[in-house]
Amino acid sequence: MKRLRVNKSIQWRHSEILKIIISKYKISYFKAMIFLFISSVCMYINPIITVQIVDNAIVHKDIFLLLQLIIASLILYLLQYFFKYHSNNIYIDMGVQLCGYIRKLLINKIENQDGKFYSEANSGDLITCILDDVNAIKSLLSQSLFLALSDLIIYIPVSILILKMQPALFVCTLLMQPLFGYVSKIYNQKIYKSSREAKLISVEQNSFVHEFISNLLPISLIGGMKFYSNRLCESVDKNKECTKNLEIDVNKRNNVMNLLAGITITITLGLCGLNVVWGTITMGQLMVFVQYSGQLFRPIISASECISQYKKAQISIDRLESMLSLQIKESRSQIDIQGINRLELIDVSFKYNEKKKCLSNVNMVFLRNKVIAIVGDSGAGKSTIINLLLHLWDVETGSININGVNINKFSESQLCEIISVVSQNTILFNGSIMDNILMKSNDAAAVIEACKIAEIYDFINSLPDKFNTNIGDKGVKLSGGQRQRIEIARALVKNTPIIIFDEATSALDSINERNVFHNIQKYLKNKIIIVITHRLSMLNEVDYIYILKEGKVVGEGKHEELIKANKDYTNLYNAVKKH
């Protein structure tokens, strides 16, 4: 399976994610910025009150002034954290809403891709993109970015105030800031490299986890549990090592940045102390200067952390951008079509890639009230015909028509309402039997009739919870034949005018297969029935047969005619009888 390709030309300014934020959350971001600004202003004013407390109220022993200033400071603290609390709540809500919205967009993109995408997509890539990659951008876009902006808002007035108080000390503090930027750049480059390695290992691990967890019973049956668990554990160990290296790099950067800030503040404190001794500044001004000088470094540290988070999330952002930029299938309008009585393939040719054609000039006609079979060896092109009928791929040449209308004109949803496929690879989910059969339908009464036709009703009725019985992941609690019958019942309840049975009774014994087939023939009058099979035991009961060989129709007709006149069919039939 191919990995998700990252579009290297994606630029931050063209970000699909930023477009989502701007279009859907601009009011919330504006409110958060207002609250953040008010909180920052309160934080800016409080040290000024500290100067008044130390230099005026305490020095002059003015208790009334001290009380007023303390009350004012408390009010400012209350306002600061009140608005900070509400801005954080907005960030939290936006983060959750943004994650949910992007995940739904991704699901919609995946839902509306073609068969080429589905056949080449890597499950680990898609799982990582929908879950991990979305989480990676959550804190960056909903909080870190705006905490950095908050510190930047306070940086400008604090710089002006310190510059007026002590120009020389301000210049000394300012000269340290390029060193902060250099250290941040060095470590952020390491963080990006470590993050990239960790993400690639995470994708591999998610693929292994999906493969392992979704196939526990089959893996156990082939005795491969130890092999798969060892492979998964190896991936976990690699991921652990990469994650540890990433966290160590982040920890190094944070500690070096904080160390530099601490050294600078200590030096500033010493210089300010000398100024107090010399009498050029007061003790209150010393306290304010130390508080404000610390705030001069906060924007650099928070910006560095924001950049670090962006570096960690950059691969996720690029992957999300690639997914969000995928083109979905062209939306088509509903075609008003009544009484479907004819499906035909006209000179259809197709190939999945530049290699040999899978189908070459195939002509087939399927009529209502007829059961028509397509037979052939593995690789003859039978499954390809199903893919083309469902419009997962476009034909290379020729056309597929329903009542004379090219299927290219039908919407995907309308084709699903017209065609049902019962496959040998049953698609069942962890839920009750009733839920698995109904899916979109709400016709519970039809379920009973469909289960009787599929000869599964008596079995279901014998279960303690009957139709409410949970069947486990992929129907693991059922036998292969029971799973196929439930899938047949689902197709019957769906009641589409065209039903394709793709090796749909391969898990049944010959007697049950014959009984189910006879029941279906009685029930599915006025429908187009297509049977695709390797097993030829039932073909003497179908109305017409097409023989596929290497992508070409090499014979067609009734069983009696073909068994006498068609060598390919006779060889196929005799080979099956031997087994």
JSON list of C-alpha atoms in Angstrom, two decimals, residues 293-488:
[
{"chain": "A", "resi": 293, "resn": "SER", "atom": "CA", "xyz": [12.58, 42.14, 32.84]},
{"chain": "A", "resi": 294, "resn": "GLY", "atom": "CA", "xyz": [11.30, 38.58, 33.31]},
{"chain": "A", "resi": 295, "resn": "GLN", "atom": "CA", "xyz": [8.33, 39.43, 31.10]},
{"chain": "A", "resi": 296, "resn": "LEU", "atom": "CA", "xyz": [10.72, 40.63, 28.38]},
{"chain": "A", "resi": 297, "resn": "PHE", "atom": "CA", "xyz": [11.89, 37.04, 27.96]},
{"chain": "A", "resi": 298, "resn": "ARG", "atom": "CA", "xyz": [8.46, 35.44, 28.11]},
{"chain": "A", "resi": 299, "resn": "PRO", "atom": "CA", "xyz": [7.56, 36.31, 24.48]},
{"chain": "A", "resi": 300, "resn": "ILE", "atom": "CA", "xyz": [10.85, 34.79, 23.31]},
{"chain": "A", "resi": 301, "resn": "ILE", "atom": "CA", "xyz": [10.36, 31.63, 25.37]},
{"chain": "A", "resi": 302, "resn": "SER", "atom": "CA", "xyz": [6.67, 31.26, 24.47]},
{"chain": "A", "resi": 303, "resn": "ALA", "atom": "CA", "xyz": [7.41, 32.01, 20.81]},
{"chain": "A", "resi": 304, "resn": "SER", "atom": "CA", "xyz": [10.17, 29.39, 20.91]},
{"chain": "A", "resi": 305, "resn": "GLU", "atom": "CA", "xyz": [7.76, 26.87, 22.44]},
{"chain": "A", "resi": 306, "resn": "CYS", "atom": "CA", "xyz": [5.17, 27.76, 19.80]},
{"chain": "A", "resi": 307, "resn": "ILE", "atom": "CA", "xyz": [7.74, 27.25, 17.04]},
{"chain": "A", "resi": 308, "resn": "SER", "atom": "CA", "xyz": [8.79, 24.00, 18.69]},
{"chain": "A", "resi": 309, "resn": "GLN", "atom": "CA", "xyz": [5.20, 22.80, 18.72]},
{"chain": "A", "resi": 310, "resn": "TYR", "atom": "CA", "xyz": [4.83, 23.85, 15.11]},
{"chain": "A", "resi": 311, "resn": "LYS", "atom": "CA", "xyz": [7.97, 21.88, 14.20]},
{"chain": "A", "resi": 312, "resn": "LYS", "atom": "CA", "xyz": [6.55, 18.84, 16.00]},
{"chain": "A", "resi": 313, "resn": "ALA", "atom": "CA", "xyz": [3.20, 19.32, 14.27]},
{"chain": "A", "resi": 314, "resn": "GLN", "atom": "CA", "xyz": [4.57, 20.36, 10.86]},
{"chain": "A", "resi": 315, "resn": "ILE", "atom": "CA", "xyz": [4.52, 16.85, 9.42]},
{"chain": "A", "resi": 316, "resn": "SER", "atom": "CA", "xyz": [0.97, 16.40, 10.72]},
{"chain": "A", "resi": 317, "resn": "ILE", "atom": "CA", "xyz": [-0.07, 19.74, 9.25]},
{"chain": "A", "resi": 318, "resn": "ASP", "atom": "CA", "xyz": [1.45, 18.87, 5.86]},
{"chain": "A", "resi": 319, "resn": "ARG", "atom": "CA", "xyz": [-0.27, 15.47, 5.86]},
{"chain": "A", "resi": 320, "resn": "LEU", "atom": "CA", "xyz": [-3.60, 17.03, 6.81]},
{"chain": "A", "resi": 321, "resn": "GLU", "atom": "CA", "xyz": [-3.18, 19.63, 4.09]},
{"chain": "A", "resi": 322, "resn": "SER", "atom": "CA", "xyz": [-2.54, 16.86, 1.56]},
{"chain": "A", "resi": 323, "resn": "MET", "atom": "CA", "xyz": [-5.67, 15.01, 2.68]},
{"chain": "A", "resi": 324, "resn": "LEU", "atom": "CA", "xyz": [-7.84, 18.14, 2.75]},
{"chain": "A", "resi": 325, "resn": "SER", "atom": "CA", "xyz": [-6.65, 19.12, -0.73]},
{"chain": "A", "resi": 326, "resn": "LEU", "atom": "CA", "xyz": [-7.77, 15.77, -2.21]},
{"chain": "A", "resi": 327, "resn": "GLN", "atom": "CA", "xyz": [-10.32, 16.21, -4.93]},
{"chain": "A", "resi": 328, "resn": "ILE", "atom": "CA", "xyz": [-13.61, 14.46, -4.24]},
{"chain": "A", "resi": 329, "resn": "LYS", "atom": "CA", "xyz": [-15.65, 12.75, -6.91]},
{"chain": "A", "resi": 330, "resn": "GLU", "atom": "CA", "xyz": [-17.66, 15.09, -9.02]},
{"chain": "A", "resi": 331, "resn": "SER", "atom": "CA", "xyz": [-21.15, 15.41, -7.57]},
{"chain": "A", "resi": 332, "resn": "ARG", "atom": "CA", "xyz": [-23.87, 14.26, -9.93]},
{"chain": "A", "resi": 333, "resn": "SER", "atom": "CA", "xyz": [-27.58, 14.92, -9.77]},
{"chain": "A", "resi": 334, "resn": "GLN", "atom": "CA", "xyz": [-30.16, 12.20, -9.29]},
{"chain": "A", "resi": 335, "resn": "ILE", "atom": "CA", "xyz": [-31.37, 10.65, -12.56]},
{"chain": "A", "resi": 336, "resn": "ASP", "atom": "CA", "xyz": [-35.09, 10.07, -12.81]},
{"chain": "A", "resi": 337, "resn": "ILE", "atom": "CA", "xyz": [-35.15, 6.43, -13.83]},
{"chain": "A", "resi": 338, "resn": "GLN", "atom": "CA", "xyz": [-38.04, 4.05, -13.32]},
{"chain": "A", "resi": 339, "resn": "GLY", "atom": "CA", "xyz": [-38.49, 0.31, -13.80]},
{"chain": "A", "resi": 340, "resn": "ILE", "atom": "CA", "xyz": [-34.89, -0.76, -14.34]},
{"chain": "A", "resi": 341, "resn": "ASN", "atom": "CA", "xyz": [-34.95, -3.68, -16.75]},
{"chain": "A", "resi": 342, "resn": "ARG", "atom": "CA", "xyz": [-31.62, -3.64, -18.55]},
{"chain": "A", "resi": 343, "resn": "LEU", "atom": "CA", "xyz": [-27.94, -3.37, -17.61]},
{"chain": "A", "resi": 344, "resn": "GLU", "atom": "CA", "xyz": [-25.33, -3.68, -20.32]},
{"chain": "A", "resi": 345, "resn": "LEU", "atom": "CA", "xyz": [-21.60, -3.45, -20.87]},
{"chain": "A", "resi": 346, "resn": "ILE", "atom": "CA", "xyz": [-20.78, -2.18, -24.37]},
{"chain": "A", "resi": 347, "resn": "ASP", "atom": "CA", "xyz": [-17.23, -2.75, -25.70]},
{"chain": "A", "resi": 348, "resn": "VAL", "atom": "CA", "xyz": [-15.79, -2.18, -22.21]},
{"chain": "A", "resi": 349, "resn": "SER", "atom": "CA", "xyz": [-12.01, -2.17, -21.86]},
{"chain": "A", "resi": 350, "resn": "PHE", "atom": "CA", "xyz": [-10.11, -1.38, -18.67]},
{"chain": "A", "resi": 351, "resn": "LYS", "atom": "CA", "xyz": [-6.72, -1.64, -16.98]},
{"chain": "A", "resi": 352, "resn": "TYR", "atom": "CA", "xyz": [-5.67, -0.66, -13.46]},
{"chain": "A", "resi": 353, "resn": "ASN", "atom": "CA", "xyz": [-2.29, 0.64, -14.60]},
{"chain": "A", "resi": 354, "resn": "GLU", "atom": "CA", "xyz": [-0.13, 0.72, -17.69]},
{"chain": "A", "resi": 355, "resn": "LYS", "atom": "CA", "xyz": [0.26, -3.05, -17.69]},
{"chain": "A", "resi": 356, "resn": "LYS", "atom": "CA", "xyz": [-1.90, -5.59, -19.43]},
{"chain": "A", "resi": 357, "resn": "LYS", "atom": "CA", "xyz": [-5.61, -4.86, -19.79]},
{"chain": "A", "resi": 358, "resn": "CYS", "atom": "CA", "xyz": [-7.91, -6.51, -17.24]},
{"chain": "A", "resi": 359, "resn": "LEU", "atom": "CA", "xyz": [-10.89, -6.31, -19.59]},
{"chain": "A", "resi": 360, "resn": "SER", "atom": "CA", "xyz": [-10.87, -6.10, -23.37]},
{"chain": "A", "resi": 361, "resn": "ASN", "atom": "CA", "xyz": [-13.94, -5.27, -25.48]},
{"chain": "A", "resi": 362, "resn": "VAL", "atom": "CA", "xyz": [-16.37, -6.92, -23.07]},
{"chain": "A", "resi": 363, "resn": "ASN", "atom": "CA", "xyz": [-20.02, -7.00, -24.10]},
{"chain": "A", "resi": 364, "resn": "MET", "atom": "CA", "xyz": [-22.67, -8.28, -21.68]},
{"chain": "A", "resi": 365, "resn": "VAL", "atom": "CA", "xyz": [-26.40, -7.79, -21.25]},
{"chain": "A", "resi": 366, "resn": "PHE", "atom": "CA", "xyz": [-28.30, -8.39, -17.99]},
{"chain": "A", "resi": 367, "resn": "LEU", "atom": "CA", "xyz": [-32.10, -8.36, -18.03]},
{"chain": "A", "resi": 368, "resn": "ARG", "atom": "CA", "xyz": [-34.84, -8.15, -15.42]},
{"chain": "A", "resi": 369, "resn": "ASN", "atom": "CA", "xyz": [-36.36, -11.46, -14.31]},
{"chain": "A", "resi": 370, "resn": "LYS", "atom": "CA", "xyz": [-33.18, -13.22, -15.41]},
{"chain": "A", "resi": 371, "resn": "VAL", "atom": "CA", "xyz": [-30.40, -14.80, -13.36]},
{"chain": "A", "resi": 372, "resn": "ILE", "atom": "CA", "xyz": [-27.19, -14.38, -15.33]},
{"chain": "A", "resi": 373, "resn": "ALA", "atom": "CA", "xyz": [-23.83, -15.82, -14.30]},
{"chain": "A", "resi": 374, "resn": "ILE", "atom": "CA", "xyz": [-20.26, -14.75, -15.00]},
{"chain": "A", "resi": 375, "resn": "VAL", "atom": "CA", "xyz": [-17.71, -17.54, -14.62]},
{"chain": "A", "resi": 376, "resn": "GLY", "atom": "CA", "xyz": [-13.99, -17.83, -15.10]},
{"chain": "A", "resi": 377, "resn": "ASP", "atom": "CA", "xyz": [-10.72, -18.65, -13.44]},
{"chain": "A", "resi": 378, "resn": "SER", "atom": "CA", "xyz": [-9.14, -16.38, -10.82]},
{"chain": "A", "resi": 379, "resn": "GLY", "atom": "CA", "xyz": [-7.83, -13.22, -12.46]},
{"chain": "A", "resi": 380, "resn": "ALA", "atom": "CA", "xyz": [-10.23, -13.47, -15.40]},
{"chain": "A", "resi": 381, "resn": "GLY", "atom": "CA", "xyz": [-11.73, -10.03, -14.59]},
{"chain": "A", "resi": 382, "resn": "LYS", "atom": "CA", "xyz": [-14.92, -10.93, -12.69]},
{"chain": "A", "resi": 383, "resn": "SER", "atom": "CA", "xyz": [-14.22, -8.69, -9.68]},
{"chain": "A", "resi": 384, "resn": "THR", "atom": "CA", "xyz": [-13.13, -5.89, -12.01]},
{"chain": "A", "resi": 385, "resn": "ILE", "atom": "CA", "xyz": [-16.60, -5.90, -13.57]},
{"chain": "A", "resi": 386, "resn": "ILE", "atom": "CA", "xyz": [-18.14, -5.36, -10.11]},
{"chain": "A", "resi": 387, "resn": "ASN", "atom": "CA", "xyz": [-15.76, -2.45, -9.45]},
{"chain": "A", "resi": 388, "resn": "LEU", "atom": "CA", "xyz": [-16.76, -0.86, -12.74]},
{"chain": "A", "resi": 389, "resn": "LEU", "atom": "CA", "xyz": [-20.49, -1.41, -12.17]},
{"chain": "A", "resi": 390, "resn": "LEU", "atom": "CA", "xyz": [-20.19, 0.42, -8.83]},
{"chain": "A", "resi": 391, "resn": "HIS", "atom": "CA", "xyz": [-18.21, 3.16, -10.60]},
{"chain": "A", "resi": 392, "resn": "LEU", "atom": "CA", "xyz": [-15.18, 2.78, -8.33]},
{"chain": "A", "resi": 393, "resn": "TRP", "atom": "CA", "xyz": [-13.16, 3.18, -11.52]},
{"chain": "A", "resi": 394, "resn": "ASP", "atom": "CA", "xyz": [-14.04, 4.66, -14.90]},
{"chain": "A", "resi": 395, "resn": "VAL", "atom": "CA", "xyz": [-13.90, 2.43, -17.95]},
{"chain": "A", "resi": 396, "resn": "GLU", "atom": "CA", "xyz": [-11.06, 3.11, -20.35]},
{"chain": "A", "resi": 397, "resn": "THR", "atom": "CA", "xyz": [-13.20, 2.67, -23.44]},
{"chain": "A", "resi": 398, "resn": "GLY", "atom": "CA", "xyz": [-16.80, 1.67, -24.02]},
{"chain": "A", "resi": 399, "resn": "SER", "atom": "CA", "xyz": [-19.69, 2.29, -21.66]},
{"chain": "A", "resi": 400, "resn": "ILE", "atom": "CA", "xyz": [-21.86, 0.75, -18.95]},
{"chain": "A", "resi": 401, "resn": "ASN", "atom": "CA", "xyz": [-25.54, 1.64, -19.26]},
{"chain": "A", "resi": 402, "resn": "ILE", "atom": "CA", "xyz": [-28.59, 1.18, -17.07]},
{"chain": "A", "resi": 403, "resn": "ASN", "atom": "CA", "xyz": [-31.79, 1.43, -19.13]},
{"chain": "A", "resi": 404, "resn": "GLY", "atom": "CA", "xyz": [-29.66, 3.07, -21.82]},
{"chain": "A", "resi": 405, "resn": "VAL", "atom": "CA", "xyz": [-28.24, 5.73, -19.45]},
{"chain": "A", "resi": 406, "resn": "ASN", "atom": "CA", "xyz": [-24.47, 5.79, -18.92]},
{"chain": "A", "resi": 407, "resn": "ILE", "atom": "CA", "xyz": [-23.63, 5.16, -15.25]},
{"chain": "A", "resi": 408, "resn": "ASN", "atom": "CA", "xyz": [-21.30, 8.19, -15.34]},
{"chain": "A", "resi": 409, "resn": "LYS", "atom": "CA", "xyz": [-24.47, 10.29, -15.11]},
{"chain": "A", "resi": 410, "resn": "PHE", "atom": "CA", "xyz": [-25.63, 8.64, -11.88]},
{"chain": "A", "resi": 411, "resn": "SER", "atom": "CA", "xyz": [-24.64, 9.95, -8.48]},
{"chain": "A", "resi": 412, "resn": "GLU", "atom": "CA", "xyz": [-22.75, 7.57, -6.19]},
{"chain": "A", "resi": 413, "resn": "SER", "atom": "CA", "xyz": [-25.63, 7.49, -3.73]},
{"chain": "A", "resi": 414, "resn": "GLN", "atom": "CA", "xyz": [-28.10, 6.63, -6.51]},
{"chain": "A", "resi": 415, "resn": "LEU", "atom": "CA", "xyz": [-25.91, 3.76, -7.73]},
{"chain": "A", "resi": 416, "resn": "CYS", "atom": "CA", "xyz": [-25.91, 2.40, -4.15]},
{"chain": "A", "resi": 417, "resn": "GLU", "atom": "CA", "xyz": [-29.72, 2.53, -4.22]},
{"chain": "A", "resi": 418, "resn": "ILE", "atom": "CA", "xyz": [-29.75, 0.64, -7.54]},
{"chain": "A", "resi": 419, "resn": "ILE", "atom": "CA", "xyz": [-27.05, -2.00, -6.99]},
{"chain": "A", "resi": 420, "resn": "SER", "atom": "CA", "xyz": [-26.38, -4.32, -4.03]},
{"chain": "A", "resi": 421, "resn": "VAL", "atom": "CA", "xyz": [-23.37, -6.60, -3.79]},
{"chain": "A", "resi": 422, "resn": "VAL", "atom": "CA", "xyz": [-23.21, -9.73, -1.65]},
{"chain": "A", "resi": 423, "resn": "SER", "atom": "CA", "xyz": [-19.53, -10.63, -1.42]},
{"chain": "A", "resi": 424, "resn": "GLN", "atom": "CA", "xyz": [-17.66, -13.67, -0.17]},
{"chain": "A", "resi": 425, "resn": "ASN", "atom": "CA", "xyz": [-15.67, -11.22, 1.97]},
{"chain": "A", "resi": 426, "resn": "THR", "atom": "CA", "xyz": [-18.50, -10.40, 4.33]},
{"chain": "A", "resi": 427, "resn": "ILE", "atom": "CA", "xyz": [-18.63, -6.89, 5.77]},
{"chain": "A", "resi": 428, "resn": "LEU", "atom": "CA", "xyz": [-20.09, -7.06, 9.26]},
{"chain": "A", "resi": 429, "resn": "PHE", "atom": "CA", "xyz": [-19.51, -4.73, 12.20]},
{"chain": "A", "resi": 430, "resn": "ASN", "atom": "CA", "xyz": [-19.51, -5.19, 15.95]},
{"chain": "A", "resi": 431, "resn": "GLY", "atom": "CA", "xyz": [-23.18, -4.90, 16.81]},
{"chain": "A", "resi": 432, "resn": "SER", "atom": "CA", "xyz": [-26.43, -6.83, 16.89]},
{"chain": "A", "resi": 433, "resn": "ILE", "atom": "CA", "xyz": [-27.67, -9.06, 14.07]},
{"chain": "A", "resi": 434, "resn": "MET", "atom": "CA", "xyz": [-30.60, -6.68, 13.55]},
{"chain": "A", "resi": 435, "resn": "ASP", "atom": "CA", "xyz": [-28.33, -3.63, 13.20]},
{"chain": "A", "resi": 436, "resn": "ASN", "atom": "CA", "xyz": [-26.08, -5.46, 10.74]},
{"chain": "A", "resi": 437, "resn": "ILE", "atom": "CA", "xyz": [-29.01, -6.41, 8.52]},
{"chain": "A", "resi": 438, "resn": "LEU", "atom": "CA", "xyz": [-30.93, -3.14, 8.71]},
{"chain": "A", "resi": 439, "resn": "MET", "atom": "CA", "xyz": [-28.12, -0.60, 8.36]},
{"chain": "A", "resi": 440, "resn": "LYS", "atom": "CA", "xyz": [-29.92, 2.33, 6.65]},
{"chain": "A", "resi": 441, "resn": "SER", "atom": "CA", "xyz": [-33.33, 0.65, 6.51]},
{"chain": "A", "resi": 442, "resn": "ASN", "atom": "CA", "xyz": [-35.93, 0.81, 9.30]},
{"chain": "A", "resi": 443, "resn": "ASP", "atom": "CA", "xyz": [-38.12, -2.01, 7.96]},
{"chain": "A", "resi": 444, "resn": "ALA", "atom": "CA", "xyz": [-37.72, -4.56, 10.76]},
{"chain": "A", "resi": 445, "resn": "ALA", "atom": "CA", "xyz": [-40.61, -6.65, 9.35]},
{"chain": "A", "resi": 446, "resn": "ALA", "atom": "CA", "xyz": [-38.68, -7.16, 6.11]},
{"chain": "A", "resi": 447, "resn": "VAL", "atom": "CA", "xyz": [-35.72, -8.50, 8.11]},
{"chain": "A", "resi": 448, "resn": "ILE", "atom": "CA", "xyz": [-37.65, -11.59, 9.23]},
{"chain": "A", "resi": 449, "resn": "GLU", "atom": "CA", "xyz": [-38.74, -12.43, 5.68]},
{"chain": "A", "resi": 450, "resn": "ALA", "atom": "CA", "xyz": [-35.20, -11.86, 4.36]},
{"chain": "A", "resi": 451, "resn": "CYS", "atom": "CA", "xyz": [-33.70, -14.09, 7.05]},
{"chain": "A", "resi": 452, "resn": "LYS", "atom": "CA", "xyz": [-36.14, -16.87, 6.18]},
{"chain": "A", "resi": 453, "resn": "ILE", "atom": "CA", "xyz": [-35.16, -16.67, 2.51]},
{"chain": "A", "resi": 454, "resn": "ALA", "atom": "CA", "xyz": [-31.46, -16.71, 3.46]},
{"chain": "A", "resi": 455, "resn": "GLU", "atom": "CA", "xyz": [-32.21, -19.71, 5.73]},
{"chain": "A", "resi": 456, "resn": "ILE", "atom": "CA", "xyz": [-30.75, -18.01, 8.82]},
{"chain": "A", "resi": 457, "resn": "TYR", "atom": "CA", "xyz": [-34.01, -17.23, 10.67]},
{"chain": "A", "resi": 458, "resn": "ASP", "atom": "CA", "xyz": [-34.20, -20.50, 12.65]},
{"chain": "A", "resi": 459, "resn": "PHE", "atom": "CA", "xyz": [-30.62, -20.11, 13.81]},
{"chain": "A", "resi": 460, "resn": "ILE", "atom": "CA", "xyz": [-31.18, -16.51, 14.95]},
{"chain": "A", "resi": 461, "resn": "ASN", "atom": "CA", "xyz": [-34.38, -17.47, 16.74]},
{"chain": "A", "resi": 462, "resn": "SER", "atom": "CA", "xyz": [-32.50, -20.17, 18.66]},
{"chain": "A", "resi": 463, "resn": "LEU", "atom": "CA", "xyz": [-30.12, -17.62, 20.18]},
{"chain": "A", "resi": 464, "resn": "PRO", "atom": "CA", "xyz": [-30.90, -16.30, 23.69]},
{"chain": "A", "resi": 465, "resn": "ASP", "atom": "CA", "xyz": [-31.00, -12.67, 22.50]},
{"chain": "A", "resi": 466, "resn": "LYS", "atom": "CA", "xyz": [-32.31, -13.55, 19.03]},
{"chain": "A", "resi": 467, "resn": "PHE", "atom": "CA", "xyz": [-31.90, -10.56, 16.67]},
{"chain": "A", "resi": 468, "resn": "ASN", "atom": "CA", "xyz": [-30.26, -8.51, 19.46]},
{"chain": "A", "resi": 469, "resn": "THR", "atom": "CA", "xyz": [-27.34, -10.95, 19.68]},
{"chain": "A", "resi": 470, "resn": "ASN", "atom": "CA", "xyz": [-23.96, -9.23, 19.36]},
{"chain": "A", "resi": 471, "resn": "ILE", "atom": "CA", "xyz": [-21.86, -10.90, 16.65]},
{"chain": "A", "resi": 472, "resn": "GLY", "atom": "CA", "xyz": [-18.46, -9.40, 17.55]},
{"chain": "A", "resi": 473, "resn": "ASP", "atom": "CA", "xyz": [-15.90, -7.70, 15.30]},
{"chain": "A", "resi": 474, "resn": "LYS", "atom": "CA", "xyz": [-16.44, -8.72, 11.67]},
{"chain": "A", "resi": 475, "resn": "GLY", "atom": "CA", "xyz": [-19.04, -11.25, 12.86]},
{"chain": "A", "resi": 476, "resn": "VAL", "atom": "CA", "xyz": [-16.35, -13.33, 14.53]},
{"chain": "A", "resi": 477, "resn": "LYS", "atom": "CA", "xyz": [-18.93, -15.15, 16.70]},
{"chain": "A", "resi": 478, "resn": "LEU", "atom": "CA", "xyz": [-20.58, -16.62, 13.60]},
{"chain": "A", "resi": 479, "resn": "SER", "atom": "CA", "xyz": [-19.48, -19.29, 11.16]},
{"chain": "A", "resi": 480, "resn": "GLY", "atom": "CA", "xyz": [-18.53, -18.37, 7.59]},
{"chain": "A", "resi": 481, "resn": "GLY", "atom": "CA", "xyz": [-21.84, -19.64, 6.24]},
{"chain": "A", "resi": 482, "resn": "GLN", "atom": "CA", "xyz": [-23.85, -17.73, 8.86]},
{"chain": "A", "resi": 483, "resn": "ARG", "atom": "CA", "xyz": [-22.00, -14.53, 8.04]},
{"chain": "A", "resi": 484, "resn": "GLN", "atom": "CA", "xyz": [-22.76, -14.96, 4.34]},
{"chain": "A", "resi": 485, "resn": "ARG", "atom": "CA", "xyz": [-26.44, -15.58, 5.01]},
{"chain": "A", "resi": 486, "resn": "ILE", "atom": "CA", "xyz": [-26.70, -12.42, 7.10]},
{"chain": "A", "resi": 487, "resn": "GLU", "atom": "CA", "xyz": [-25.09, -10.50, 4.25]},
{"chain": "A", "resi": 488, "resn": "ILE", "atom": "CA", "xyz": [-27.60, -12.03, 1.82]}
]
